[in-house]
CSV table of C-alpha atoms in Angstrom, one decimal:
chain,number,residue,atom,x,y,z
A,977,MET,CA,151.7,-27.9,202.0
A,978,LEU,CA,154.8,-27.8,203.0
A,979,GLN,CA,155.1,-24.9,205.0
A,980,ASN,CA,157.5,-22.0,203.8
A,981,ALA,CA,157.8,-23.4,200.3
A,982,LYS,CA,158.9,-20.3,198.8
A,983,ILE,CA,158.1,-19.9,194.4
A,984,ALA,CA,159.8,-17.9,192.6
A,985,ILE,CA,158.2,-16.4,188.8
A,986,ILE,CA,160.8,-14.5,186.4
A,987,GLY,CA,158.7,-13.1,183.8
A,988,GLY,CA,155.4,-10.8,184.1
A,989,GLY,CA,153.8,-12.0,181.0
A,990,VAL,CA,150.7,-14.0,179.9
A,991,ALA,CA,152.2,-17.6,181.4
A,992,GLY,CA,154.4,-16.2,184.7
A,993,ALA,CA,151.2,-13.6,185.1
A,994,SER,CA,148.6,-16.2,185.0
A,995,THR,CA,150.7,-18.6,186.6
A,996,ALA,CA,151.6,-16.4,190.3
A,997,LEU,CA,148.1,-15.4,190.2
A,998,TYR,CA,147.2,-19.7,189.8
A,999,LEU,CA,149.6,-20.5,192.9
A,1000,GLY,CA,148.7,-17.8,194.9
A,1001,GLN,CA,145.1,-18.8,194.4
A,1002,LEU,CA,146.3,-22.4,195.6
A,1003,GLY,CA,147.5,-20.6,198.5
A,1004,LEU,CA,151.6,-20.9,197.3
A,1005,ASP,CA,154.2,-18.5,198.6
A,1006,VAL,CA,154.9,-16.8,194.7
A,1007,THR,CA,157.1,-13.8,193.6
A,1008,LEU,CA,157.0,-12.7,190.4
A,1009,PHE,CA,159.8,-10.3,189.0
A,1010,GLU,CA,159.0,-8.2,186.2
A,1011,LYS,CA,161.6,-6.1,183.9
A,1012,GLU,CA,159.2,-3.5,183.0
A,1013,PRO,CA,156.5,-1.5,184.7
A,1014,SER,CA,153.1,-3.8,184.6
A,1015,LEU,CA,152.2,-6.6,183.6
A,1016,VAL,CA,151.4,-9.3,180.7
A,1017,SER,CA,153.3,-6.3,178.3
A,1018,GLY,CA,155.2,-8.7,175.5
A,1019,PRO,CA,153.8,-10.0,172.3
A,1020,PRO,CA,150.7,-8.9,171.4
A,1021,PHE,CA,147.6,-11.2,170.7
A,1022,CYS,CA,144.6,-10.6,169.4
A,1023,HIS,CA,142.8,-14.4,169.3
A,1024,LEU,CA,141.0,-17.1,170.7
A,1025,HIS,CA,142.7,-20.2,168.2
A,1026,ALA,CA,139.9,-22.5,168.9
A,1027,GLY,CA,140.6,-24.3,166.6
A,1028,GLY,CA,143.3,-22.8,164.5
A,1029,ASN,CA,141.8,-22.4,161.9
A,1030,LEU,CA,143.9,-19.5,161.1
A,1031,TYR,CA,147.0,-21.8,160.3
A,1032,ARG,CA,146.5,-24.5,157.0
A,1033,GLU,CA,150.2,-25.8,157.7
A,1034,ILE,CA,149.9,-27.2,161.1
A,1035,SER,CA,148.5,-30.7,162.3
A,1036,ASP,CA,145.3,-31.8,162.8
A,1037,GLN,CA,146.2,-33.4,166.4
A,1038,GLN,CA,147.7,-29.5,167.0
A,1039,CYS,CA,143.9,-27.9,165.5
A,1040,ILE,CA,142.2,-29.9,168.2
A,1041,THR,CA,145.1,-28.9,170.8
A,1042,LEU,CA,144.3,-25.9,170.4
A,1043,LEU,CA,140.4,-26.4,170.6
A,1044,LYS,CA,140.6,-27.9,173.8
A,1045,GLN,CA,143.2,-25.4,175.6
A,1046,SER,CA,141.3,-22.4,173.9
A,1047,ILE,CA,137.7,-23.9,175.6
A,1048,ASP,CA,140.6,-23.8,179.3
A,1049,PHE,CA,141.7,-20.3,178.5
A,1050,LEU,CA,137.9,-19.1,177.8
A,1051,LYS,CA,136.7,-20.4,180.7
A,1052,PHE,CA,139.2,-19.1,183.2
A,1053,TYR,CA,139.4,-15.7,181.5
A,1054,PRO,CA,135.9,-15.1,180.7
A,1055,PHE,CA,136.6,-11.1,180.5
A,1056,VAL,CA,139.4,-11.3,177.8
A,1057,VAL,CA,137.4,-12.7,175.3
A,1058,ASP,CA,135.2,-11.1,172.9
A,1059,TYR,CA,132.3,-12.7,171.7
A,1060,ARG,CA,132.4,-12.8,167.6
A,1061,PRO,CA,133.2,-15.5,165.1
A,1062,THR,CA,135.7,-15.2,162.6
A,1063,VAL,CA,135.3,-15.3,158.7
A,1064,ILE,CA,137.9,-17.3,157.1
A,1065,ALA,CA,138.5,-16.2,153.0
A,1066,LEU,CA,140.7,-17.6,150.3
A,1067,PRO,CA,141.8,-15.4,147.5
A,1068,THR,CA,140.9,-16.3,144.2
A,1069,THR,CA,145.1,-16.3,143.7
A,1070,ASP,CA,145.9,-18.8,146.4
A,1071,SER,CA,146.5,-22.5,145.5
A,1072,GLY,CA,143.7,-23.8,148.3
A,1073,THR,CA,140.1,-24.1,148.2
A,1074,PRO,CA,137.5,-23.7,150.8
A,1075,ASP,CA,136.6,-27.6,150.4
A,1076,ALA,CA,139.9,-28.6,151.5
A,1077,LEU,CA,139.4,-26.8,154.7
A,1078,LEU,CA,136.5,-29.4,155.6
A,1079,PRO,CA,137.1,-32.1,156.9
A,1080,ARG,CA,139.4,-30.8,159.4
A,1081,LEU,CA,136.7,-28.2,160.3
A,1082,GLU,CA,134.3,-31.4,160.8
A,1083,ARG,CA,136.4,-33.2,162.4
A,1084,LEU,CA,136.8,-30.5,165.2
A,1085,SER,CA,132.7,-29.7,165.4
A,1086,LYS,CA,132.8,-33.6,166.3
A,1087,LYS,CA,136.0,-33.0,168.6
A,1088,TYR,CA,133.6,-30.0,170.1
A,1089,GLU,CA,130.4,-32.0,170.5
A,1090,ALA,CA,132.6,-34.5,172.6
A,1091,LEU,CA,133.8,-32.1,175.3
A,1092,ILE,CA,130.2,-30.9,175.7
A,1093,GLN,CA,129.3,-34.5,176.3
A,1094,LYS,CA,131.9,-34.9,178.7
A,1095,ASP,CA,131.4,-31.5,180.4
A,1096,ILE,CA,128.8,-29.4,179.3
A,1097,SER,CA,131.0,-26.6,181.3
A,1098,ASN,CA,132.6,-26.7,178.3
A,1099,LYS,CA,129.8,-25.6,176.1
A,1100,VAL,CA,131.6,-22.5,175.1
A,1101,LEU,CA,131.5,-21.6,171.4
A,1102,GLY,CA,127.9,-21.7,171.1
A,1103,GLU,CA,126.2,-24.6,170.0
A,1104,SER,CA,128.2,-27.5,168.3
A,1105,SER,CA,126.6,-27.7,165.6
A,1106,ASP,CA,126.8,-24.0,164.4
A,1107,TYR,CA,130.7,-24.2,165.4
A,1108,TYR,CA,130.6,-23.4,161.6
A,1109,LYS,CA,128.9,-21.9,158.7
A,1110,LEU,CA,129.4,-21.8,155.0
A,1111,TYR,CA,128.3,-18.7,152.7
A,1112,ASP,CA,128.1,-19.4,148.9
A,1113,ARG,CA,128.4,-15.9,146.9
A,1114,GLU,CA,124.5,-15.8,146.1
A,1115,ALA,CA,123.8,-16.0,150.0
A,1116,LEU,CA,126.3,-13.3,150.8
A,1117,GLU,CA,124.6,-11.1,147.4
A,1118,LEU,CA,121.8,-10.9,149.9
A,1119,LEU,CA,122.8,-10.2,152.8
A,1120,LYS,CA,124.8,-7.0,151.2
A,1121,GLU,CA,121.4,-6.2,150.8
A,1122,ARG,CA,120.3,-6.0,154.4
A,1123,SER,CA,120.6,-3.0,157.1
A,1124,SER,CA,123.9,-3.6,159.4
A,1125,VAL,CA,122.6,-4.4,163.0
A,1126,ASP,CA,123.8,-2.4,166.0
A,1127,ARG,CA,124.3,-5.8,168.5
A,1128,PRO,CA,124.6,-8.8,165.8
A,1129,THR,CA,123.2,-12.2,167.4
A,1130,THR,CA,123.3,-14.3,164.1
A,1131,SER,CA,126.0,-15.7,162.1
A,1132,ASP,CA,123.8,-13.8,159.3
A,1133,GLU,CA,124.4,-10.4,161.2
A,1134,TRP,CA,127.7,-10.9,161.8
A,1135,MET,CA,128.3,-11.6,157.8
A,1136,ILE,CA,126.6,-8.4,157.1
A,1137,PRO,CA,129.0,-6.1,157.0
A,1138,VAL,CA,131.1,-8.4,155.1
A,1139,ALA,CA,128.8,-9.0,152.4
A,1140,LYS,CA,128.6,-4.8,151.6
A,1141,ASN,CA,132.4,-4.3,152.1
A,1142,ILE,CA,134.5,-7.4,150.5
A,1143,ASP,CA,135.3,-7.8,147.4
A,1144,PHE,CA,133.3,-10.5,145.7
A,1145,ASP,CA,135.6,-10.8,142.8
A,1146,LYS,CA,139.0,-11.3,144.7
A,1147,ILE,CA,137.6,-14.3,147.1
A,1148,GLN,CA,136.9,-17.7,146.5
A,1149,PHE,CA,133.3,-19.4,147.4
A,1150,PRO,CA,132.2,-20.3,149.9
A,1151,LEU,CA,133.5,-18.2,153.4
A,1152,ILE,CA,133.3,-19.6,156.0
A,1153,MET,CA,132.5,-18.7,159.6
A,1154,VAL,CA,134.0,-20.1,162.3
A,1155,GLN,CA,134.0,-20.0,166.2
A,1156,GLU,CA,136.8,-18.8,166.7
A,1157,TYR,CA,136.5,-15.3,169.3
A,1158,GLY,CA,138.7,-12.5,170.2
A,1159,LEU,CA,140.9,-11.4,172.8
A,1160,ASN,CA,142.3,-8.7,174.7
A,1161,LEU,CA,145.6,-8.0,175.2
A,1162,PHE,CA,144.8,-4.6,177.6
A,1163,ARG,CA,141.8,-6.5,179.2
A,1164,LEU,CA,144.1,-10.0,180.4
A,1165,ALA,CA,147.0,-7.8,181.4
A,1166,SER,CA,144.6,-5.7,183.5
A,1167,GLY,CA,142.3,-8.6,185.2
A,1168,ALA,CA,145.5,-10.6,186.1
A,1169,THR,CA,147.2,-7.4,187.5
A,1170,LEU,CA,143.9,-6.5,190.0
A,1171,ALA,CA,143.2,-9.9,190.6
A,1172,LEU,CA,147.7,-10.7,192.0
A,1173,GLN,CA,147.2,-7.0,193.9
A,1174,SER,CA,144.9,-8.8,195.8
A,1175,LEU,CA,145.9,-11.9,197.0
A,1176,GLU,CA,148.1,-11.8,200.3
A,1177,ASP,CA,150.8,-14.6,199.4
A,1178,ILE,CA,151.6,-12.5,196.1
A,1179,THR,CA,155.2,-10.2,196.0
A,1180,LEU,CA,155.2,-8.2,193.1
A,1181,HIS,CA,158.2,-6.4,191.8
A,1182,THR,CA,158.2,-4.4,188.6
A,1183,GLN,CA,160.6,-2.6,187.3
A,1184,THR,CA,163.0,-5.6,188.7
A,1185,MET,CA,165.8,-7.1,186.8
A,1186,VAL,CA,167.2,-10.6,188.1
A,1187,THR,CA,171.3,-10.4,187.7
A,1188,ASP,CA,172.1,-14.0,188.3
A,1189,ILE,CA,170.6,-17.3,189.9
A,1190,GLN,CA,172.8,-20.0,191.8
A,1191,LYS,CA,171.7,-23.2,192.8
A,1192,ASN,CA,172.3,-24.2,196.6
A,1193,ARG,CA,173.0,-27.3,196.7
A,1194,ASP,CA,173.6,-27.5,200.4
A,1195,SER,CA,170.3,-26.2,200.9
A,1196,LYS,CA,168.7,-27.2,198.0
A,1197,THR,CA,167.2,-23.3,196.9
A,1198,TRP,CA,167.8,-20.6,194.0
A,1199,ASP,CA,169.7,-17.9,195.6
A,1200,ILE,CA,168.2,-15.0,193.6
A,1201,SER,CA,170.0,-12.0,192.7
A,1202,TYR,CA,168.1,-9.0,191.7
A,1203,LYS,CA,167.9,-4.9,191.5
A,1204,SER,CA,165.3,-3.0,192.1
A,1205,LYS,CA,163.7,-0.2,190.3
A,1206,ASN,CA,165.4,2.0,193.0
A,1207,LYS,CA,169.0,0.0,191.5
A,1208,GLU,CA,169.0,-1.2,195.0
A,1209,GLU,CA,170.4,-4.8,194.8
A,1210,HIS,CA,169.0,-8.0,196.9
A,1211,GLN,CA,169.2,-12.0,197.3
A,1212,GLU,CA,166.2,-14.0,198.3
A,1213,SER,CA,166.2,-17.8,197.9
A,1214,PHE,CA,163.8,-20.0,196.6
A,1215,ASP,CA,162.7,-23.5,197.0
A,1216,TYR,CA,160.9,-23.7,193.0
A,1217,LEU,CA,162.2,-21.7,190.0
A,1218,ILE,CA,159.7,-20.5,187.1
A,1219,ASN,CA,160.9,-19.5,184.3
A,1220,ALA,CA,158.5,-17.4,182.8
A,1221,SER,CA,160.6,-15.1,180.9
A,1222,GLY,CA,159.5,-15.7,177.2
A,1223,PHE,CA,161.7,-14.4,174.6
A,1224,ARG,CA,164.7,-13.8,177.0
A,1225,THR,CA,163.7,-17.6,178.5
A,1226,GLY,CA,167.4,-18.3,177.2
A,1227,LYS,CA,169.6,-15.5,179.4
A,1228,ILE,CA,168.1,-17.6,182.6
A,1229,ASP,CA,168.6,-21.0,181.4
A,1230,ASP,CA,172.5,-19.3,180.4
A,1231,MET,CA,172.4,-18.8,184.0
A,1232,LEU,CA,171.2,-22.1,184.9
A,1233,ASN,CA,173.3,-24.4,182.5
A,1234,ALA,CA,170.3,-26.0,181.3
A,1235,PRO,CA,169.6,-27.7,178.3
A,1236,CYS,CA,167.9,-26.0,175.7
A,1237,LYS,CA,167.1,-25.4,172.3
A,1238,ARG,CA,164.6,-22.5,170.6
A,1239,MET,CA,164.0,-19.9,168.2
A,1240,VAL,CA,162.8,-16.3,168.9
A,1241,GLU,CA,160.7,-14.7,166.2
A,1242,PHE,CA,160.0,-10.7,166.2
A,1243,LYS,CA,156.9,-10.4,165.2
A,1244,ALA,CA,154.5,-6.7,164.8
A,1245,ALA,CA,150.5,-6.0,164.2
A,1246,TYR,CA,149.7,-2.9,163.1
A,1247,VAL,CA,146.6,-0.5,164.6
A,1248,THR,CA,144.3,1.7,162.4
A,1249,LYS,CA,141.8,3.7,162.7
A,1250,TRP,CA,138.8,3.7,160.0
A,1251,GLU,CA,136.6,6.1,160.7
A,1252,LYS,CA,134.0,5.4,158.2
A,1253,ASN,CA,133.5,2.1,160.4
A,1254,ASN,CA,133.6,3.9,164.0
A,1255,HIS,CA,130.2,2.2,164.7
A,1256,THR,CA,129.6,-1.1,163.0
A,1257,LEU,CA,130.6,-4.2,164.7
A,1258,PHE,CA,133.1,-6.7,162.6
A,1259,PRO,CA,133.9,-10.2,162.6
A,1260,GLU,CA,137.8,-10.6,162.9
A,1261,ILE,CA,138.3,-11.3,158.8
A,1262,ILE,CA,141.3,-13.7,158.0
A,1263,PHE,CA,142.5,-13.5,154.4
A,1264,HIS,CA,144.8,-17.0,153.8
A,1265,GLY,CA,147.9,-16.6,152.1
A,1266,GLU,CA,151.9,-18.3,151.7
A,1267,ARG,CA,153.3,-17.1,154.4
A,1268,GLY,CA,156.7,-14.9,153.8
A,1269,THR,CA,155.3,-14.0,150.5
A,1270,PRO,CA,153.9,-10.4,149.1
A,1271,GLN,CA,150.3,-13.1,148.6
A,1272,GLY,CA,150.8,-14.0,153.1
A,1273,MET,CA,147.9,-14.3,155.2
A,1274,GLY,CA,145.8,-10.6,156.5
A,1275,GLN,CA,144.1,-10.7,159.6
A,1276,PHE,CA,142.1,-7.7,159.9
A,1277,THR,CA,140.9,-7.8,163.4
A,1278,PRO,CA,138.3,-5.2,164.8
A,1279,TYR,CA,138.4,-2.8,168.3
A,1280,PRO,CA,135.8,-0.5,169.4
A,1281,GLY,CA,135.8,2.9,168.0
A,1282,GLY,CA,136.6,2.1,164.2
A,1283,TYR,CA,140.4,0.8,165.5
A,1284,PHE,CA,141.9,-2.0,163.4
A,1285,GLN,CA,144.4,-4.0,164.2
A,1286,LEU,CA,146.2,-5.7,161.1
A,1287,HIS,CA,148.7,-8.7,160.3
A,1288,GLY,CA,150.3,-9.2,156.8
A,1289,MET,CA,152.2,-11.9,157.1
A,1290,THR,CA,155.4,-11.0,154.7
A,1291,ASN,CA,158.6,-10.0,154.4
A,1292,ASN,CA,157.1,-6.0,154.4
A,1293,ILE,CA,154.1,-6.0,157.9
A,1294,THR,CA,154.1,-8.6,160.1
A,1295,LEU,CA,157.9,-10.4,159.7
A,1296,TYR,CA,161.1,-9.2,158.9
A,1297,LYS,CA,164.4,-10.3,157.7
A,1298,ASP,CA,166.3,-11.9,160.2
A,1299,GLY,CA,163.0,-11.6,162.6
A,1300,LEU,CA,163.4,-15.6,163.5
A,1301,VAL,CA,166.7,-16.4,165.3
A,1302,ALA,CA,168.0,-19.4,166.8
A,1303,ASN,CA,169.6,-20.3,170.1
A,1304,THR,CA,173.4,-21.6,169.4
A,1305,LYS,CA,176.0,-24.0,171.1
A,1306,LEU,CA,177.8,-21.1,173.0
A,1307,SER,CA,174.0,-19.3,174.3
A,1308,CYS,CA,170.7,-20.5,174.7
A,1309,GLN,CA,169.3,-17.3,174.2
A,1310,PRO,CA,168.9,-16.9,170.6
A,1311,GLN,CA,170.5,-13.1,169.3
A,1312,LEU,CA,167.9,-10.5,167.9
A,1313,GLY,CA,169.1,-7.6,165.6
A,1314,LYS,CA,169.9,-4.8,167.7
A,1315,ASN,CA,167.3,-2.9,165.2
A,1316,PHE,CA,164.8,-5.3,166.9
A,1317,ILE,CA,166.3,-4.7,170.5
A,1318,ASP,CA,165.9,-1.6,170.2
A,1319,LYS,CA,162.4,-1.6,169.3
A,1320,ILE,CA,160.9,-3.7,171.9
A,1321,GLU,CA,163.5,-2.1,174.8
A,1322,LYS,CA,163.0,2.2,173.4
A,1323,SER,CA,160.6,2.7,170.7
A,1324,TRP,CA,159.6,2.5,167.1
A,1325,SER,CA,160.6,5.6,164.3
A,1326,GLN,CA,157.1,7.4,163.2
A,1327,LYS,CA,158.7,7.0,159.6
A,1328,GLU,CA,159.1,2.5,160.0
A,1329,THR,CA,155.2,2.9,161.3
A,1330,GLU,CA,154.0,4.6,158.8
A,1331,GLU,CA,156.1,2.8,156.5
A,1332,ARG,CA,154.2,-0.7,157.8
A,1333,THR,CA,151.0,0.6,158.9
A,1334,ASN,CA,150.2,1.8,155.6
A,1335,SER,CA,151.5,-1.6,153.7
A,1336,ALA,CA,149.2,-3.1,155.9
A,1337,ILE,CA,146.7,-1.0,155.2
A,1338,LYS,CA,147.3,-1.4,151.2
A,1339,HIS,CA,146.7,-5.4,152.1
A,1340,LEU,CA,143.8,-5.9,153.6
A,1341,SER,CA,142.3,-3.3,150.8
A,1342,ARG,CA,143.0,-6.1,148.2
A,1343,PHE,CA,140.0,-7.0,149.8
A,1344,VAL,CA,137.8,-4.9,151.3
A,1345,PRO,CA,138.7,-1.6,149.0
A,1346,ALA,CA,137.5,1.1,151.4
A,1347,PHE,CA,139.0,0.4,154.1
A,1348,SER,CA,142.1,2.3,151.8
A,1349,GLU,CA,140.8,5.1,153.6
A,1350,ALA,CA,142.5,4.1,157.0
A,1351,VAL,CA,144.9,5.6,158.5
A,1352,VAL,CA,148.0,5.1,161.3
A,1353,GLY,CA,146.2,4.8,164.3
A,1354,SER,CA,149.3,4.3,166.8
A,1355,LYS,CA,152.2,2.3,167.2
A,1356,PRO,CA,152.6,-0.7,166.4
A,1357,LEU,CA,151.6,-3.4,168.9
A,1358,PHE,CA,155.2,-5.7,169.1
A,1359,GLY,CA,156.9,-8.5,170.7
A,1360,ALA,CA,159.4,-11.5,170.1
A,1361,GLN,CA,157.7,-14.8,170.2
A,1362,GLN,CA,159.9,-17.6,171.8
A,1363,ILE,CA,159.7,-20.7,169.9
A,1364,PRO,CA,160.4,-24.0,171.8
A,1365,GLY,CA,162.4,-26.6,169.4
A,1366,ASP,CA,163.1,-25.5,165.8
A,1367,ASP,CA,160.2,-26.0,164.1
A,1368,PRO,CA,159.0,-22.3,163.3
A,1369,THR,CA,155.4,-23.8,162.3
A,1370,LEU,CA,155.0,-25.1,166.1
A,1371,ARG,CA,151.7,-23.7,167.5
A,1372,VAL,CA,151.5,-26.1,170.8
A,1373,ALA,CA,154.0,-25.7,173.5
A,1374,GLU,CA,153.6,-25.8,177.1
A,1375,VAL,CA,156.2,-26.2,179.7
A,1376,SER,CA,159.2,-28.2,179.8
A,1377,PHE,CA,161.6,-29.4,183.8
A,1378,PRO,CA,164.9,-29.5,181.8
A,1379,THR,CA,166.4,-29.6,185.4
A,1380,GLU,CA,165.4,-30.4,189.5
A,1381,ARG,CA,162.8,-27.9,190.7
A,1382,TYR,CA,163.1,-25.9,187.5
A,1383,ALA,CA,159.9,-25.4,185.5
A,1384,ARG,CA,160.3,-23.5,182.0
A,1385,CYS,CA,157.4,-22.1,180.3
A,1386,GLU,CA,157.7,-22.1,176.8
A,1387,ILE,CA,154.2,-21.3,175.3
A,1388,VAL,CA,153.8,-20.3,171.8
A,1389,LYS,CA,149.4,-19.4,171.4
A,1390,VAL,CA,148.0,-18.1,174.9
A,1391,SER,CA,145.2,-20.3,175.4
A,1392,SER,CA,148.0,-22.9,175.9
A,1393,VAL,CA,148.9,-21.3,179.7
A,1394,ILE,CA,146.5,-23.7,181.6
A,1395,ASP,CA,148.0,-26.8,180.1
A,1396,MET,CA,151.5,-25.3,180.9
A,1397,MET,CA,149.9,-24.3,184.6
A,1398,ASP,CA,148.4,-27.7,185.2
A,1399,ALA,CA,151.8,-29.3,184.6
A,1400,ILE,CA,153.3,-27.0,187.1
A,1401,VAL,CA,151.2,-27.8,189.8
A,1402,LYS,CA,151.5,-31.5,188.8
A,1403,GLU,CA,155.1,-31.2,189.5
A,1404,LEU,CA,154.8,-29.0,192.7
A,1405,VAL,CA,152.4,-31.9,194.0
A,1406,LYS,CA,155.0,-34.3,193.1
A,1407,LEU,CA,157.5,-32.3,195.7
A,1408,GLY,CA,155.4,-31.7,198.8
A,1409,TYR,CA,154.8,-28.1,197.8
A,1410,LEU,CA,150.9,-28.9,197.3
A,1411,ASP,CA,148.4,-31.4,198.7
A,1412,LYS,CA,147.2,-33.8,195.6
A,1413,THR,CA,143.5,-32.7,195.9
A,1414,LEU,CA,145.0,-29.5,194.7
A,1415,GLN,CA,146.1,-30.8,192.0
A,1416,GLU,CA,142.6,-30.5,189.7
A,1417,LYS,CA,141.5,-27.6,191.8
A,1418,ARG,CA,141.1,-24.1,189.8
A,1419,ASP,CA,139.6,-21.7,192.6
A,1420,ASN,CA,139.0,-18.0,190.4
A,1421,LYS,CA,137.6,-16.3,192.7
A,1422,HIS,CA,139.8,-13.4,192.9
A,1423,LEU,CA,139.2,-13.5,189.2
A,1424,LYS,CA,135.2,-13.9,189.8
A,1425,ASP,CA,135.5,-10.7,192.1
A,1426,LEU,CA,136.9,-8.3,189.5
A,1427,THR,CA,133.4,-5.9,188.3
A,1428,GLU,CA,133.1,-4.9,184.9
A,1429,SER,CA,133.9,-1.8,185.5
A,1430,ASP,CA,136.8,-2.2,187.3
A,1431,ILE,CA,138.5,-4.3,184.0
A,1432,THR,CA,138.0,-1.5,182.0
A,1433,GLU,CA,138.9,1.5,183.5
A,1434,TYR,CA,142.7,-0.3,184.7
A,1435,ALA,CA,142.8,-1.8,180.7
A,1436,GLN,CA,142.1,1.9,179.6
A,1437,HIS,CA,144.7,3.2,182.1
A,1438,LEU,CA,147.3,0.6,181.0
A,1439,CYS,CA,146.3,1.7,177.0
A,1440,LYS,CA,147.2,5.3,178.1
A,1441,GLU,CA,150.4,4.3,179.8
A,1442,ARG,CA,151.3,2.0,176.8
A,1443,ASP,CA,150.5,5.1,174.0
A,1444,TYR,CA,148.0,2.9,172.8
A,1445,PRO,CA,144.1,4.1,172.2
A,1446,THR,CA,141.8,3.9,175.3
A,1447,CYS,CA,139.5,2.2,172.9
A,1448,LEU,CA,141.9,-0.8,172.8
A,1449,GLY,CA,141.0,-1.7,176.6
A,1450,HIS,CA,137.2,-1.6,176.0
A,1451,ARG,CA,135.7,-5.2,175.0
A,1452,SER,CA,134.4,-5.1,171.6
A,1453,VAL,CA,131.4,-7.1,172.1
A,1454,ALA,CA,130.1,-8.7,175.2
A,1455,ASN,CA,128.7,-12.2,176.1
């Protein structure tokens, strides 16, 4: 390792915090800059896309990549995963059929089996033969008569509350249960923060704004100017720069005159409370639909305590008119409207929170009638997501290296973060900042040393700090 090699990471979301943790565990001197008071506070995520079955529009290759990346992510961050399956349902009004999904599911099953054969540690989604299971109406009618169990352990037991609550006349058969698990944002923020705080070579600057970056051509360093939370101005030099600024990535590109092409999309998910089922363990349920139409996909994500996070891929719920914007020739930073920036940096109005949450409840209760009893649980989970390039359906992206000693993180799904980190490590090895023997090493000691109680306690603290129910910081199902 080169002595005194200093790495700057701008942005403490999933990409920035994970990269800081990864590099810090390899012994690099890392400084992480984050403008918010705590880490991983950006766009919401709740789903391990172990196959990408939520997205019919993406290619089979993207699905296979998501499967592999999800397995790697689960192995790196096991305490973030809720070990419950996902149920895929197609409404009777949908133009597609469940049968059309089966060839892809079969390819994914075979790919999962091949990954297990290559490395037994990849067996983290159960048996490959159980990757998906079909349920016809007759099977669901039988399950409907069974009592729900407190701790489901089989596919049938997980399907019981679905059978009891879903409107059979509104969906096509069969339903598909697939081993795509849940992810917990607050637990990732908790574990990553606690692990970073335990690393001697990591310097965390929260509530800190990077104001300028200059390339020092004489010393081949990046001179970074920043303003700390006490408004003091500082400048430091770094050997390598990692841009993990999420939807603000273009602002850093502009400082560097780096080439760019990207979009930014504002999205929101809605937190609801369904008191009647505050002790029932549900799988996640996905109702397919055409994005941007009134029949857009509905996503029903369970949390402990009767809380459910909802997505409705319509312009009145999760999506927004004018919420997808692209950069221009004048700037790498796509310009979201003031109303979106106000939500991100200030707050939501109570009126919009209630209107959109109630629209989400109505959207899902078309298929789960009793869910119409649900109420607003808190303010929404929300944020803006960057999408590199010009394809809004892109779901797999990792990192690019547009100029010397500069990495630009471009993940769209959190599961891509491991491939992103591996690519950055390879670049650091090429530069001589890391020994080649460390290239494939993922030493997760600082994550493994964390206790369940510590992770949960700090996750609850983050929920309170961000004005969300503390139940969202709990793991709904332990493995």
